[in-house]
PDB file of C-alpha atoms in Angstrom:
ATOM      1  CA  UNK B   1      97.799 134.178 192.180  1.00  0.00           C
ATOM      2  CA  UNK B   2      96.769 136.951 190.346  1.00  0.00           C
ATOM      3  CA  UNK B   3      99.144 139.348 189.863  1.00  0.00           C
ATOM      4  CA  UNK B   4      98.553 142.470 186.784  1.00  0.00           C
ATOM      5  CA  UNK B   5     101.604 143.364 184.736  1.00  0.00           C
ATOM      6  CA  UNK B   6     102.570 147.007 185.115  1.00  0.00           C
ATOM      7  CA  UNK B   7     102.525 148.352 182.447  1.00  0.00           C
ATOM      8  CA  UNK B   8     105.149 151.321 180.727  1.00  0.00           C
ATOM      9  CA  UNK B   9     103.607 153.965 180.443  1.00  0.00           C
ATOM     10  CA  UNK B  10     104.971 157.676 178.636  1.00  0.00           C
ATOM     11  CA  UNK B  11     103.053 161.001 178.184  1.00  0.00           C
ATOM     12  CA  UNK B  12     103.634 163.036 174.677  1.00  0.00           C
ATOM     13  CA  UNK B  13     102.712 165.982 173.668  1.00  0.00           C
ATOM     14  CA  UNK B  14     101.322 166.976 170.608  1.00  0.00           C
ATOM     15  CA  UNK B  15     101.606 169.733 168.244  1.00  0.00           C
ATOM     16  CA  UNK B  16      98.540 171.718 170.395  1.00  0.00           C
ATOM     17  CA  UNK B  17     100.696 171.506 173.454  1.00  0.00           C
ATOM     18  CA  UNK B  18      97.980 168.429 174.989  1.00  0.00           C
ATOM     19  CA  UNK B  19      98.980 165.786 176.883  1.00  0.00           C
ATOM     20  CA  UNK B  20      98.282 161.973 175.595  1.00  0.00           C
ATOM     21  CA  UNK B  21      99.131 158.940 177.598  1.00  0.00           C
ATOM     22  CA  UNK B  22     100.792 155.886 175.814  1.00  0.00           C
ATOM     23  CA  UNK B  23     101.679 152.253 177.018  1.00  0.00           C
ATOM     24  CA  UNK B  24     105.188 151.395 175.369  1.00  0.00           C
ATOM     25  CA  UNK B  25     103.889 148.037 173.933  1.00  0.00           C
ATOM     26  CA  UNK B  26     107.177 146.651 172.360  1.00  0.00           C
ATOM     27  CA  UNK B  27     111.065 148.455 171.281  1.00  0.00           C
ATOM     28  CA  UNK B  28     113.335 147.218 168.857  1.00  0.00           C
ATOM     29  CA  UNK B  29     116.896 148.380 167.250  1.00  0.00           C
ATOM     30  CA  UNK B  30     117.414 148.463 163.722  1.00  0.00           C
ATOM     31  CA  UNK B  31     120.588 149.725 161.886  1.00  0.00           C
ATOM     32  CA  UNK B  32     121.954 151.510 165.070  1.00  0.00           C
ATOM     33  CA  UNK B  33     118.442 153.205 165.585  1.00  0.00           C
ATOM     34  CA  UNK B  34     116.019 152.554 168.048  1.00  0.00           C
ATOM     35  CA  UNK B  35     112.005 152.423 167.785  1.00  0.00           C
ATOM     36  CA  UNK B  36     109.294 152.312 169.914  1.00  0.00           C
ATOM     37  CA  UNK B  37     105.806 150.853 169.396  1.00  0.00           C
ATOM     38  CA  UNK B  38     102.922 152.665 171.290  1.00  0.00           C
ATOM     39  CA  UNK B  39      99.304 152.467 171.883  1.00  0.00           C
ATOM     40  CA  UNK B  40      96.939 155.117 173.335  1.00  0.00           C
ATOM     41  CA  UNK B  41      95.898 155.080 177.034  1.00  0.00           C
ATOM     42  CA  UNK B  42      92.281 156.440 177.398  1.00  0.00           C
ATOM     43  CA  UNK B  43      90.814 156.672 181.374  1.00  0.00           C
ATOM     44  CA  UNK B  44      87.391 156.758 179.979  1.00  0.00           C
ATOM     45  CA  UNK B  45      87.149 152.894 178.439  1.00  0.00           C
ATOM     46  CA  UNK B  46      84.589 154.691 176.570  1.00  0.00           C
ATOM     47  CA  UNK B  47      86.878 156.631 174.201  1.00  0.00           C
ATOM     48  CA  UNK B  48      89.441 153.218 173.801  1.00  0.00           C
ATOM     49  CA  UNK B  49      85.840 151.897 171.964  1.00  0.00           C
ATOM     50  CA  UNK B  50      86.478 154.661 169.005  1.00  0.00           C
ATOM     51  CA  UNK B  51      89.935 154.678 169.073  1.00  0.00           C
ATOM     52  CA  UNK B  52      91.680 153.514 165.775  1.00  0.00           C
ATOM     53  CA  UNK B  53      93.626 151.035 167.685  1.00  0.00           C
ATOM     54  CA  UNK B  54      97.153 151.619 165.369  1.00  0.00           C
ATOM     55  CA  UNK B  55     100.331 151.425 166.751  1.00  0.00           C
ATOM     56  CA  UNK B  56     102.090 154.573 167.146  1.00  0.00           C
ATOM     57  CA  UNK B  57     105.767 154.254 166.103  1.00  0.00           C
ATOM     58  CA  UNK B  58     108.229 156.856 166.856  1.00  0.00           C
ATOM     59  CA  UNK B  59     112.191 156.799 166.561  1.00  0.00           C
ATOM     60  CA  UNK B  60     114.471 157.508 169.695  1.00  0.00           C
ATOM     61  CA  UNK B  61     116.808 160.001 168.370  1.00  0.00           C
ATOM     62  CA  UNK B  62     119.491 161.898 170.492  1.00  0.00           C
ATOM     63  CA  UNK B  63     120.434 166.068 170.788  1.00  0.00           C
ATOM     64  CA  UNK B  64     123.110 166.765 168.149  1.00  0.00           C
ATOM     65  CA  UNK B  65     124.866 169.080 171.158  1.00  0.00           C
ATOM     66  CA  UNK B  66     126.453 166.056 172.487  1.00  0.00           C
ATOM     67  CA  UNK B  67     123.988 166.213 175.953  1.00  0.00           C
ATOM     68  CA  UNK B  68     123.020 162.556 174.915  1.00  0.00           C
ATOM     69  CA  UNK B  69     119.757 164.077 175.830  1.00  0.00           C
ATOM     70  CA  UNK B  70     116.807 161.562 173.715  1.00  0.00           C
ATOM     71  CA  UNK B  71     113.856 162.810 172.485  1.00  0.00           C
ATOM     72  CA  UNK B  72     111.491 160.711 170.119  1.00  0.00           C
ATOM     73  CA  UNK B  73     110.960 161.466 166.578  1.00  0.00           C
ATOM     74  CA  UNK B  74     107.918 160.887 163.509  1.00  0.00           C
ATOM     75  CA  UNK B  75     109.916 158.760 161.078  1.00  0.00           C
ATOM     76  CA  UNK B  76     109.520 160.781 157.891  1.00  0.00           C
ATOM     77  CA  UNK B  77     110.876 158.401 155.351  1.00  0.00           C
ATOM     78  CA  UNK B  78     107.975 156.233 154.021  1.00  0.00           C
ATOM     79  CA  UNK B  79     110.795 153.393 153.319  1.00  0.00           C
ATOM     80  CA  UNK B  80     111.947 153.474 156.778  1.00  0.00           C
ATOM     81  CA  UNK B  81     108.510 153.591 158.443  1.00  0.00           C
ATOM     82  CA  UNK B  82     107.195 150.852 156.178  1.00  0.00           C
ATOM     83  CA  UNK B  83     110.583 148.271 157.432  1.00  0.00           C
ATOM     84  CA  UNK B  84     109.989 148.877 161.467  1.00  0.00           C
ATOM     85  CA  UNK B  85     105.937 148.937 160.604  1.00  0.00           C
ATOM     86  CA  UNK B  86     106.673 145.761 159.052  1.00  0.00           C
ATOM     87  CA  UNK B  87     109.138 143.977 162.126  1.00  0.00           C
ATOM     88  CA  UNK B  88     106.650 145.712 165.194  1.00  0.00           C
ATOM     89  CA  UNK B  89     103.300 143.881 163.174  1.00  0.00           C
ATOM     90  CA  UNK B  90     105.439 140.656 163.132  1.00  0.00           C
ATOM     91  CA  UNK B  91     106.726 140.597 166.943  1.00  0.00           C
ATOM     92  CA  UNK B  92     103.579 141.874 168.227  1.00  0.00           C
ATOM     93  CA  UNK B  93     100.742 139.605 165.991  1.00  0.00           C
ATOM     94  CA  UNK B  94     100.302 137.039 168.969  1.00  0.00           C
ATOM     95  CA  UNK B  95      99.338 140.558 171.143  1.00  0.00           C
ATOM     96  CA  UNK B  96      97.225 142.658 168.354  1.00  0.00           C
ATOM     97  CA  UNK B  97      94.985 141.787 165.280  1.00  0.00           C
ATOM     98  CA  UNK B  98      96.280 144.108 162.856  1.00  0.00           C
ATOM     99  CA  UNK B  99      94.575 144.858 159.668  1.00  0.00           C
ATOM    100  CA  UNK B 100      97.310 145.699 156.368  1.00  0.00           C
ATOM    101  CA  UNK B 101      96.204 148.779 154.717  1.00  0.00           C
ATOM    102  CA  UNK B 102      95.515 148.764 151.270  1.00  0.00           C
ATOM    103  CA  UNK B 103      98.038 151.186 149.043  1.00  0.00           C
ATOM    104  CA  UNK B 104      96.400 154.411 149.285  1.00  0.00           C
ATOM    105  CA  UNK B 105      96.524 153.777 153.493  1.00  0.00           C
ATOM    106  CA  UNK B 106      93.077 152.820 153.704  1.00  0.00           C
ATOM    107  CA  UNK B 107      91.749 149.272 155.959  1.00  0.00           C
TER     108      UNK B 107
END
């Protein structure tokens, strides 16, 4: 039987106000936060071809006006990006063949 996952998708928007599709690839909780590990969706397999193919990892962070609204953050702190970087590459290796970037970011 062949039956295709579905997979979870979200749409962002970026700082141009454009619309990019993501598949939600993996979550985890550290230290009371939450992350989320993305990848791009492209409709033209084309464009998936030159895609960079890194994981996009944002934070789930909440309204401060007690809505309990959630809206999903850049991590700005290199520290804290490197540590969930880090645990995503780990839980996801079977899934991806990631590449470790030498110290000035470069493959």
């Amino acid at each position: 039987m062949d039956q295709e996952m579905e997979k979870d998708l979200i749409s962002l928007l970026d700082e141009e106000g454009n619309e990019h599709q993501f598949e939600i690839v993996d979550a985890l909780e550290l230290e009371d936060q939450e992350y989320l590990a993305l990848v791009p969706v492209f409709d033209d397999p084309a464009d998936s071809l030159e895609d960079s193919g890194q994981l996009v990892i944002l934070r789930i962070s909440e309204e401060e006006d007690d809505s309990g609204e959630q809206f999903l953050e850049a991590i700005e702190d290199e520290e804290e990006y490197d540590k969930v970087a880090r645990l995503f590459m780990e839980r996801l290796a079977d899934e991806f063949d990631f590449e470790e970037a030498d110290e000035d970011g470069e493959e």
